PDB file of C-alpha atoms in Angstrom:
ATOM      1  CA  UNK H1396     -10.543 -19.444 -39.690  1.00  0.00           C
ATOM      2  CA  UNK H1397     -11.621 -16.868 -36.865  1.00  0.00           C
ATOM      3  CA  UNK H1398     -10.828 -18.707 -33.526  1.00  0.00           C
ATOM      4  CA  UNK H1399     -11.302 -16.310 -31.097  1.00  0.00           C
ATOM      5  CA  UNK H1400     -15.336 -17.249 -30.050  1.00  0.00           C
ATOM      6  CA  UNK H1401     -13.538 -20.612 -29.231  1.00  0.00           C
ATOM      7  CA  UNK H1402     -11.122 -19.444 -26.845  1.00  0.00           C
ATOM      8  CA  UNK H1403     -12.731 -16.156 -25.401  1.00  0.00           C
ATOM      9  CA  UNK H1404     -13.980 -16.206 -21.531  1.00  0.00           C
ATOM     10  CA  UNK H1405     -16.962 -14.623 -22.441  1.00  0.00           C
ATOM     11  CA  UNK H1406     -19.934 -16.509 -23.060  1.00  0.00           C
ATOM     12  CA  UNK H1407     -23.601 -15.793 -23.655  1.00  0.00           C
ATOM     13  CA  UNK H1408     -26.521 -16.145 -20.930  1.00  0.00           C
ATOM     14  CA  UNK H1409     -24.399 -15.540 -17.836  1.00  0.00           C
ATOM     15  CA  UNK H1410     -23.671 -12.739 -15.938  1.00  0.00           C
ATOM     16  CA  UNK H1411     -22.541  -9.675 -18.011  1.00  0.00           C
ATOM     17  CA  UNK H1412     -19.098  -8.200 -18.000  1.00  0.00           C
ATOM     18  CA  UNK H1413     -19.498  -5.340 -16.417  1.00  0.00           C
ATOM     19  CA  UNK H1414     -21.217  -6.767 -13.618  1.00  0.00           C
ATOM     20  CA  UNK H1415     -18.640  -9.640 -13.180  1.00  0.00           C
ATOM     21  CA  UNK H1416     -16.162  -6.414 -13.120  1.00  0.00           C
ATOM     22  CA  UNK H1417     -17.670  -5.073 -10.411  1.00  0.00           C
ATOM     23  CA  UNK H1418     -18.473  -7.866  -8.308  1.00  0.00           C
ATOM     24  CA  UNK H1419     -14.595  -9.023  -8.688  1.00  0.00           C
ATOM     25  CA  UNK H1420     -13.933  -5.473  -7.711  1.00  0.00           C
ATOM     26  CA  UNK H1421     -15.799  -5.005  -4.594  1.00  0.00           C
ATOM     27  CA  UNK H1422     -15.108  -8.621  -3.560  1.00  0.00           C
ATOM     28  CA  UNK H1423     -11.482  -7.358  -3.729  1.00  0.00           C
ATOM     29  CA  UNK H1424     -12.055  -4.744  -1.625  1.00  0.00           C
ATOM     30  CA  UNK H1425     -14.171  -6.469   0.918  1.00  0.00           C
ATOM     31  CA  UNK H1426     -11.712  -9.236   1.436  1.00  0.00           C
ATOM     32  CA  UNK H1427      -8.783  -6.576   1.971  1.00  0.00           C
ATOM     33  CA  UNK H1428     -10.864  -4.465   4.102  1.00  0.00           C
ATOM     34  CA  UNK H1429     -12.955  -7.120   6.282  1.00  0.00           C
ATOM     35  CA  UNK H1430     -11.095 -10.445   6.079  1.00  0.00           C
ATOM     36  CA  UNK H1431      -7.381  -9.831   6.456  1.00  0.00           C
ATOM     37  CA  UNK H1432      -6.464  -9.816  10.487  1.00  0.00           C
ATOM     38  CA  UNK H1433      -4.747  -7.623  11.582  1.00  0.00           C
ATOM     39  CA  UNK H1434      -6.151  -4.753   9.666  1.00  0.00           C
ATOM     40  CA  UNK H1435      -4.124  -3.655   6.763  1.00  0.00           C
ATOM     41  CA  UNK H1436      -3.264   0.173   6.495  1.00  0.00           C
ATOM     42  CA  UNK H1437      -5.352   2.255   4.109  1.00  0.00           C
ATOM     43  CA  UNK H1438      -2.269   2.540   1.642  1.00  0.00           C
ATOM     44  CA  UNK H1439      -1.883  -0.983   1.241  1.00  0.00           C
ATOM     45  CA  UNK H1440      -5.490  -1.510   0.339  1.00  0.00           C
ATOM     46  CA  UNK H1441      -5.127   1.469  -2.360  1.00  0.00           C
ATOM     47  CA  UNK H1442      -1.991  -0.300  -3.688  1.00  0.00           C
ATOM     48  CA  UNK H1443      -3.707  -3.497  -4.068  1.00  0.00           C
ATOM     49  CA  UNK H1444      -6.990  -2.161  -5.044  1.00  0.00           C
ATOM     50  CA  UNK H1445      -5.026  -0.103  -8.187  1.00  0.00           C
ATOM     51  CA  UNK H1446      -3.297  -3.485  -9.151  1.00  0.00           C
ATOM     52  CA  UNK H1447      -7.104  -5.033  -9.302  1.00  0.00           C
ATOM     53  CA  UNK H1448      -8.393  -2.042 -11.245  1.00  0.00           C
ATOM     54  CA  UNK H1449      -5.435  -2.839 -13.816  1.00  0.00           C
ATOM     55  CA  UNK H1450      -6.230  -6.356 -13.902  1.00  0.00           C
ATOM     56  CA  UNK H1451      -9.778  -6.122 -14.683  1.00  0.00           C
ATOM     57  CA  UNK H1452      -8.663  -3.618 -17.619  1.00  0.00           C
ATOM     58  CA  UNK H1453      -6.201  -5.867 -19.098  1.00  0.00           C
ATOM     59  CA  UNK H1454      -8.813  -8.492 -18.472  1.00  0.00           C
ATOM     60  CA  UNK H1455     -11.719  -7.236 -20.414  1.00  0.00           C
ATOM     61  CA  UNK H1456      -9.437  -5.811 -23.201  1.00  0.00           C
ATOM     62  CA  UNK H1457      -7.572  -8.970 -24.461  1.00  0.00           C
ATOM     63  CA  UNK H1458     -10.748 -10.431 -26.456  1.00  0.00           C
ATOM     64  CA  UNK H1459     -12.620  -7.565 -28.709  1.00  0.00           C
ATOM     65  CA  UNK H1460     -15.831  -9.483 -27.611  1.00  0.00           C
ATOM     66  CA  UNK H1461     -15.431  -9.268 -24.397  1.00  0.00           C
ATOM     67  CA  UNK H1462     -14.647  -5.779 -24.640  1.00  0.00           C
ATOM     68  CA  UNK H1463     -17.592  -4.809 -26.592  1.00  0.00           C
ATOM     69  CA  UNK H1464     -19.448  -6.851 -23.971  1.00  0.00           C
ATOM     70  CA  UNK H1465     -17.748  -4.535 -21.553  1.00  0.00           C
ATOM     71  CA  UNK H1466     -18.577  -1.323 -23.390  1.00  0.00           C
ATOM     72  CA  UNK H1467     -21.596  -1.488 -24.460  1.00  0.00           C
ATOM     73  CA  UNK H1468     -23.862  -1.755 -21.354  1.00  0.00           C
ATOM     74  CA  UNK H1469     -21.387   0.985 -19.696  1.00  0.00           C
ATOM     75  CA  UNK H1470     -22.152   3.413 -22.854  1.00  0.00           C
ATOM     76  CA  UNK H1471     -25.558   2.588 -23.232  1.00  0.00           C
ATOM     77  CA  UNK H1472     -26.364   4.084 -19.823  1.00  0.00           C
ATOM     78  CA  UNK H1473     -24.040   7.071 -19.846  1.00  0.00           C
ATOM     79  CA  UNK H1474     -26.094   8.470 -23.442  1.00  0.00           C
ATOM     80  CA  UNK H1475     -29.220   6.827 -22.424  1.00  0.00           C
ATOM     81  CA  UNK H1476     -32.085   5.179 -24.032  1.00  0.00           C
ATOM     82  CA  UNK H1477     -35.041   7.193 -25.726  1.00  0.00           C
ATOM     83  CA  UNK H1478     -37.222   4.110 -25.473  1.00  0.00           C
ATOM     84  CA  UNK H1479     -36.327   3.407 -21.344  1.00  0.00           C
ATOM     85  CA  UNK H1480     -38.634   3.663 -19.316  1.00  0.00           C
ATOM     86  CA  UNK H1481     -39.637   6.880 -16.658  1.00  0.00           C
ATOM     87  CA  UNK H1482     -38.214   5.123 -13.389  1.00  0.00           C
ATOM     88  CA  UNK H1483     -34.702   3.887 -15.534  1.00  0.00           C
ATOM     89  CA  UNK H1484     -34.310   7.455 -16.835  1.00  0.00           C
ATOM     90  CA  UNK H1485     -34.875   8.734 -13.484  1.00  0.00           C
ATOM     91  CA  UNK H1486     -32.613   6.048 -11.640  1.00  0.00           C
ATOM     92  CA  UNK H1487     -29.987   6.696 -14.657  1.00  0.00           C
ATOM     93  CA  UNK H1488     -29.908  10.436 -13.548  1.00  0.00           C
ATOM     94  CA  UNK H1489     -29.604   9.861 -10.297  1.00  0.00           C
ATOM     95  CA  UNK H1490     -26.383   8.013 -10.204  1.00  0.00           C
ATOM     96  CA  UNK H1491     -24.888  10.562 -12.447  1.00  0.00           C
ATOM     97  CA  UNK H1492     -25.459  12.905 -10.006  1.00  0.00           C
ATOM     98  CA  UNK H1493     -24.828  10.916  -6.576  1.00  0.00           C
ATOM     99  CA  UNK H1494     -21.259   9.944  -7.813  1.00  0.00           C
ATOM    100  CA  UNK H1495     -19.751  13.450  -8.061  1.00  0.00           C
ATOM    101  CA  UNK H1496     -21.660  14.879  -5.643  1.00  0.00           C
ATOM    102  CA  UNK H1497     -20.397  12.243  -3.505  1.00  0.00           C
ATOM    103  CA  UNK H1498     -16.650  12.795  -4.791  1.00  0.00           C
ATOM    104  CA  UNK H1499     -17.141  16.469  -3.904  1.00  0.00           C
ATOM    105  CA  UNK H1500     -18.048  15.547  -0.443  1.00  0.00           C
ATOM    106  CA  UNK H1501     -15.200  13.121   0.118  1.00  0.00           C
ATOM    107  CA  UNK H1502     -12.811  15.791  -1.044  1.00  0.00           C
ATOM    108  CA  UNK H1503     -14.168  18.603   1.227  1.00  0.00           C
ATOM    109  CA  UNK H1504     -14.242  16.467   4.045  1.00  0.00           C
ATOM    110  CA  UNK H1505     -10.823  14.779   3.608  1.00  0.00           C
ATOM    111  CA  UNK H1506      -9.529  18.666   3.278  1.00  0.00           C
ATOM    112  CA  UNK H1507     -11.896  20.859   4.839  1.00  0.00           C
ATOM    113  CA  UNK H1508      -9.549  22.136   8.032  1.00  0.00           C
ATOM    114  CA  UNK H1509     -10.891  21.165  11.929  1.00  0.00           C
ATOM    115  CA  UNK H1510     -10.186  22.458  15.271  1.00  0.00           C
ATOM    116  CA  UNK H1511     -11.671  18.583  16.562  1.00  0.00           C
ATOM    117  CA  UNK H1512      -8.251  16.816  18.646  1.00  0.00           C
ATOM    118  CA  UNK H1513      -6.791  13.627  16.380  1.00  0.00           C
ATOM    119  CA  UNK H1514      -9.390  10.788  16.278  1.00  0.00           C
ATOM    120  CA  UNK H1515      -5.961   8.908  17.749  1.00  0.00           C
ATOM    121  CA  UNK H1516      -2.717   9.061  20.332  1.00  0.00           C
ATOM    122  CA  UNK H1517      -0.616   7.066  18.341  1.00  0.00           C
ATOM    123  CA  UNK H1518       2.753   6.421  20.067  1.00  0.00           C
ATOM    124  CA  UNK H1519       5.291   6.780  16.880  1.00  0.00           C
ATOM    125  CA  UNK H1520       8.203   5.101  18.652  1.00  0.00           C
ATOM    126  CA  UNK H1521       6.681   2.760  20.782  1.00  0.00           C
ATOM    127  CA  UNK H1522       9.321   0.541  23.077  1.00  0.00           C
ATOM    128  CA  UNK H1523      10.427  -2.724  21.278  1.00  0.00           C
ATOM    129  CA  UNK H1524      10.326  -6.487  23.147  1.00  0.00           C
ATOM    130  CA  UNK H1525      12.814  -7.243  25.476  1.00  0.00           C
ATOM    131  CA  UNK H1526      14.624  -9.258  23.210  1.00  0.00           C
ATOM    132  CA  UNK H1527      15.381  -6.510  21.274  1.00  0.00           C
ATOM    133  CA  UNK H1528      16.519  -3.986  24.017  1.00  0.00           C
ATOM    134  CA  UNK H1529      19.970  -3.106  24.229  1.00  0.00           C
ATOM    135  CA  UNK H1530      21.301  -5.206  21.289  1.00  0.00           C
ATOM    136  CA  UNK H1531      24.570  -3.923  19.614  1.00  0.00           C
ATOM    137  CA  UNK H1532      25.584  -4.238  15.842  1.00  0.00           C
ATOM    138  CA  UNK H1533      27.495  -7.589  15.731  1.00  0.00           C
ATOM    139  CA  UNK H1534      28.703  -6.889  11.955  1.00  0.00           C
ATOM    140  CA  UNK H1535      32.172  -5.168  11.890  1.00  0.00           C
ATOM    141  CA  UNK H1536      31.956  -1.356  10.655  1.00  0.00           C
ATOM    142  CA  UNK H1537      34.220  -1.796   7.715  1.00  0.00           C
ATOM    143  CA  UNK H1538      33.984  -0.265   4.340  1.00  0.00           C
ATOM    144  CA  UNK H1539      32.918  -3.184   2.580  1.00  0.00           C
ATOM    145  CA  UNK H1540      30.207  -4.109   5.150  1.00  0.00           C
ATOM    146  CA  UNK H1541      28.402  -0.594   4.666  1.00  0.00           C
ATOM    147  CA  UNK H1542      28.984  -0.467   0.913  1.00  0.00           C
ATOM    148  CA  UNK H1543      27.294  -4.278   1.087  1.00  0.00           C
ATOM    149  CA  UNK H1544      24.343  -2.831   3.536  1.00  0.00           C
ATOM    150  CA  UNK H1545      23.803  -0.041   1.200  1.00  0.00           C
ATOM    151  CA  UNK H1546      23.626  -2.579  -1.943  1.00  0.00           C
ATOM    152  CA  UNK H1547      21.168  -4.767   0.213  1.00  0.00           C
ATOM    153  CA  UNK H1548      19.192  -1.360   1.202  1.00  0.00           C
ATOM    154  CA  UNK H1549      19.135  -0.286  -2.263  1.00  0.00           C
ATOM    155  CA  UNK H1550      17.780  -3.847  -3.433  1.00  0.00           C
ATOM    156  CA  UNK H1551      15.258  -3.797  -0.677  1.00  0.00           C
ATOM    157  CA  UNK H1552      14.339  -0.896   1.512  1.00  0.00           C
ATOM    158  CA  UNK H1553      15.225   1.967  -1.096  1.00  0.00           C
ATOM    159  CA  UNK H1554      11.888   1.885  -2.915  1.00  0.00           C
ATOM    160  CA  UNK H1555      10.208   3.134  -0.364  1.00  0.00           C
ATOM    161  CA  UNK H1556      12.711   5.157   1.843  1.00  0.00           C
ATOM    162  CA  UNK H1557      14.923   6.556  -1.449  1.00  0.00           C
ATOM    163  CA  UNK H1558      17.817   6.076  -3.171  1.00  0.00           C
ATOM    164  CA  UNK H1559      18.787   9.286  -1.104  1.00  0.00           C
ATOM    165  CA  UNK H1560      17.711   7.616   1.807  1.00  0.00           C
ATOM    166  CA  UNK H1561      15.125  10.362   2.214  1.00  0.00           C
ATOM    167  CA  UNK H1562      11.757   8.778   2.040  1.00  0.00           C
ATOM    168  CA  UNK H1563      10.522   9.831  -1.412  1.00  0.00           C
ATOM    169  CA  UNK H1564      10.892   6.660  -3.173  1.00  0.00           C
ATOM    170  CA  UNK H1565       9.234   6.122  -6.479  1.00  0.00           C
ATOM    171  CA  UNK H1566       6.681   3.662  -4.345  1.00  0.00           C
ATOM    172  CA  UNK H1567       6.267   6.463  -1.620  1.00  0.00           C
ATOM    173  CA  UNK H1568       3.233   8.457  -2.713  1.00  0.00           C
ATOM    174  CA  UNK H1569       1.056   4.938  -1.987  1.00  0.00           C
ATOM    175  CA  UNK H1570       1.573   5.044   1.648  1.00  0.00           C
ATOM    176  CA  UNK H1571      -0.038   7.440   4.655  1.00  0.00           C
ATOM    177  CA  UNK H1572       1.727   7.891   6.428  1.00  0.00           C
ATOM    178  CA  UNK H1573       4.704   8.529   4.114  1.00  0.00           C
ATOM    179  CA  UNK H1574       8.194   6.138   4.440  1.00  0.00           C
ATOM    180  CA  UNK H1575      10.367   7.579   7.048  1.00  0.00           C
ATOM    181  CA  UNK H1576      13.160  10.280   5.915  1.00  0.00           C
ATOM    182  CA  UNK H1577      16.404   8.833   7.352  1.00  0.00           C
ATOM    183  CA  UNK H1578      18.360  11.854   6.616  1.00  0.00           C
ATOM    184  CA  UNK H1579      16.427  13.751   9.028  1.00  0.00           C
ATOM    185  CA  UNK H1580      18.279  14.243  12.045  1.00  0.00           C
ATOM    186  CA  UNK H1581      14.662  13.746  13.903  1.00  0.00           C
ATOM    187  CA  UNK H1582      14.409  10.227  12.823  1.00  0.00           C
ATOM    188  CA  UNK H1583      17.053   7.113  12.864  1.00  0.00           C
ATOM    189  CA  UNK H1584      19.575   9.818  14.740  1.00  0.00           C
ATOM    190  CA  UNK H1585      17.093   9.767  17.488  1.00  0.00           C
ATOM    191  CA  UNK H1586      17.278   5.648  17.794  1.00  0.00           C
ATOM    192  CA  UNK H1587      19.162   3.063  18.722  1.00  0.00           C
ATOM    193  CA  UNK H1588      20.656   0.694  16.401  1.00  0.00           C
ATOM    194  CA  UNK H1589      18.676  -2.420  17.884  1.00  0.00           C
ATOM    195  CA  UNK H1590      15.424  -0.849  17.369  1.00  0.00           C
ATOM    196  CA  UNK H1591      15.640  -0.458  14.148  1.00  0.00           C
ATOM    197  CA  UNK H1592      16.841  -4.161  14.180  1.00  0.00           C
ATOM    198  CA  UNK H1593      13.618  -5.008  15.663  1.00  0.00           C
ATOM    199  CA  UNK H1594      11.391  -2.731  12.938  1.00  0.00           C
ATOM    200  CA  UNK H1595      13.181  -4.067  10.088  1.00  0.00           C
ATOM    201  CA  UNK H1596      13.154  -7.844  11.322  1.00  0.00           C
ATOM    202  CA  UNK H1597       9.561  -7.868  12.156  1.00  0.00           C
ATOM    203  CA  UNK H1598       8.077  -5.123   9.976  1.00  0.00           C
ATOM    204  CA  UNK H1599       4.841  -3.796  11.032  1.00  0.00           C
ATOM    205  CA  UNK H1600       2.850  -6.544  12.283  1.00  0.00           C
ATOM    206  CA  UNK H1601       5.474  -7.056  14.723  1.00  0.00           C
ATOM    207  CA  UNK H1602       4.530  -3.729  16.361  1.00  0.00           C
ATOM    208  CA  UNK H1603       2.338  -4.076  19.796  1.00  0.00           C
ATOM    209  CA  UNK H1604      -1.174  -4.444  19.625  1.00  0.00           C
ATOM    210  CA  UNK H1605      -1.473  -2.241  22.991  1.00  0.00           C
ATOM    211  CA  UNK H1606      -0.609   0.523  20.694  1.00  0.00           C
ATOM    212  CA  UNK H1607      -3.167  -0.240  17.952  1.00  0.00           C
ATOM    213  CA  UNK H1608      -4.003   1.151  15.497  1.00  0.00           C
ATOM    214  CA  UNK H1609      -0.643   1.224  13.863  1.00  0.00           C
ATOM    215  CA  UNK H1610      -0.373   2.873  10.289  1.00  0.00           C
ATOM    216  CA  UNK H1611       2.873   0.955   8.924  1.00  0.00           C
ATOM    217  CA  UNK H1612       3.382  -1.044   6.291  1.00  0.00           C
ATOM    218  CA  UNK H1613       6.706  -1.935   6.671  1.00  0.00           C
ATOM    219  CA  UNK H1614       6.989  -5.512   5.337  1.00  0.00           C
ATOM    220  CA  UNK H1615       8.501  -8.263   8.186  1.00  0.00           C
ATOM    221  CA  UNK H1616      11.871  -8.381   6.407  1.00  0.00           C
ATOM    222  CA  UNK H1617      12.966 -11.663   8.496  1.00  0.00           C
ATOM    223  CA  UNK H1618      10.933 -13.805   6.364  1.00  0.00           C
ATOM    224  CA  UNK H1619      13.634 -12.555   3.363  1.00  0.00           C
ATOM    225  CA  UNK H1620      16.760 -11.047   5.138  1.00  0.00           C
ATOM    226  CA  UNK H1621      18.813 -12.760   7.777  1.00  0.00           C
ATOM    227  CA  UNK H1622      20.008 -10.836  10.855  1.00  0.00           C
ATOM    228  CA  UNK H1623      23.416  -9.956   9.397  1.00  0.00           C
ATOM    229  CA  UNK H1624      21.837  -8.440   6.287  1.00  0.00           C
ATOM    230  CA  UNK H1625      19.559  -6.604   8.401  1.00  0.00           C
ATOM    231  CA  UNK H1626      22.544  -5.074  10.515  1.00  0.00           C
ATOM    232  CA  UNK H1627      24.417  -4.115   7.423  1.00  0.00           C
ATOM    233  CA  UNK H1628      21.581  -2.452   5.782  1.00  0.00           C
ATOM    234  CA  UNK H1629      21.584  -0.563   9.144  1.00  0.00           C
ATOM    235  CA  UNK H1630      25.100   0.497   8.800  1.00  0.00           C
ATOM    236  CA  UNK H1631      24.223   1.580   5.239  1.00  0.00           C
ATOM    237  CA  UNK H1632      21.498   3.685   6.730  1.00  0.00           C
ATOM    238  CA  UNK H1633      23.458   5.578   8.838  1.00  0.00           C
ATOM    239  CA  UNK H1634      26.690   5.847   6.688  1.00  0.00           C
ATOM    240  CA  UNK H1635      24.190   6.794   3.543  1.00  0.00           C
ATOM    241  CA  UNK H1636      22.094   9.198   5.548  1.00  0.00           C
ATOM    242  CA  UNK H1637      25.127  10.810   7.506  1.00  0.00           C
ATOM    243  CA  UNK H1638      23.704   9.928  10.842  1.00  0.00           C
ATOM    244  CA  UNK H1639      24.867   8.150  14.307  1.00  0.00           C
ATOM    245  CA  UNK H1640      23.018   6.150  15.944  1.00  0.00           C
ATOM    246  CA  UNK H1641      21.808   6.977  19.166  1.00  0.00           C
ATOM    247  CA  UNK H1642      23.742   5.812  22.433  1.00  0.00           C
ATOM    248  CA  UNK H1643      23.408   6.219  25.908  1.00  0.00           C
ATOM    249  CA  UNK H1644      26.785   6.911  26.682  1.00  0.00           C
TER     250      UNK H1644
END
């Protein structure tokens, strides 16, 4: 006995597939875009946006009538209809043209080179709370402690910043701008070790909004992580990148 009319999601006389698709889709989108406060960087949106996209797939694939359901209105107007219509042939043609010719112009714009001054002054090191200011590393610098920070780093910070602690972790390519590269003696070398106690503990939307807009998506790690974590994984940094902190001594 076929079962699987009785427990498919898709039913007759409602809204079809592909437009539930797309209005989860854009609803998605609009949320992420509109709702969430502070803004969230571009990247993030991408990232969650390409989890949505896989969703829907895996949604409208489980059940063959739903995906039939799915397919055939999308195939239907990509060959087209003999019996449509003038103003649905014309309307069908249209969209095939608008949507690359409006992929084209993203493209060229997005690359197209500009002598116009950046649409922003972003400060990339901006000064961290007083709280923060002139902390030292509590956590003894002892073998064990780094190999420990660079166990927690590798658990939580390395897929991002890199196994090689040089910003081309395998979840790197997602974010604009890219992780920091640690073993660049322009980065971390440059800092002090309480400011990077104050990034990691309160992640981007700890940075201040005087300095908006900030493109970081660094996650606020003191939700997870407790402070002596977050000073070992600092030690591991350093030792694991072959930098010093910065002093002013």
């Amino acid at each position: 006995m076929d079962t699987r009319n009785e427990t498919s999601p898709h039913k007759k006389g409602r809204v079809s597939v592909p437009a539930r698709v797309a209005i989860i889709w854009v609803g998605v989108y609009l949320f992420l875009k509109f709702a969430i406060k502070p803004p969230l960087p571009s990247s993030v949106i991408f990232m969650y946006m390409t989890m949505t996209s896989i969703g829907l797939l895996i949604y409208v694939s489980i059940f063959e009538d739903v995906l039939q359901a799915f397919k055939g209105p999308v195939v239907a107007f990509l060959l087209g209809n003999p019996h449509w219509a003038g103003s649905w042939r014309a309307a069908r043609w249209a969209v095939l043209a608008l949507f690359p010719t409006l992929v084209g112009w993203q493209t060229y714009v997005s690359t197209v080179p500009s002598d116009l001054p950046p649409p922003e002054n972003r400060t990339i090191h901006p000064a961290p709370p007083g709280e923060f200011t002139g902390l030292s590393n509590p956590v003894p610098r002892t073998p064990e402690n780094i190999m420990q920070g660079k166990g927690f780093y590798a658990a939580f910070c390395s897929p991002c910043h890199g196994a090689n602690f040089d910003g081309k972790g395998p979840a790197a390519r997602g974010f604009n701008p890219p992780p920091a590269n640690f073993a660049d003696p322009t980065t971390i070398a440059m800092l002090q070790e309480s400011y990077l106690f104050w990034r990691i503990k309160t992640g981007g939307v700890g940075l201040p909004i005087e300095g908006m807009p900030w493109k970081s998506a660094m996650p606020r790690w003191e939700v997870e992580l407790s402070d002596e974590m977050i000073w070992k994984i600092i030690m591991g940094e350093y030792d694991g990148a072959h930098q010093t902190p910065r002093t002013w001594e």
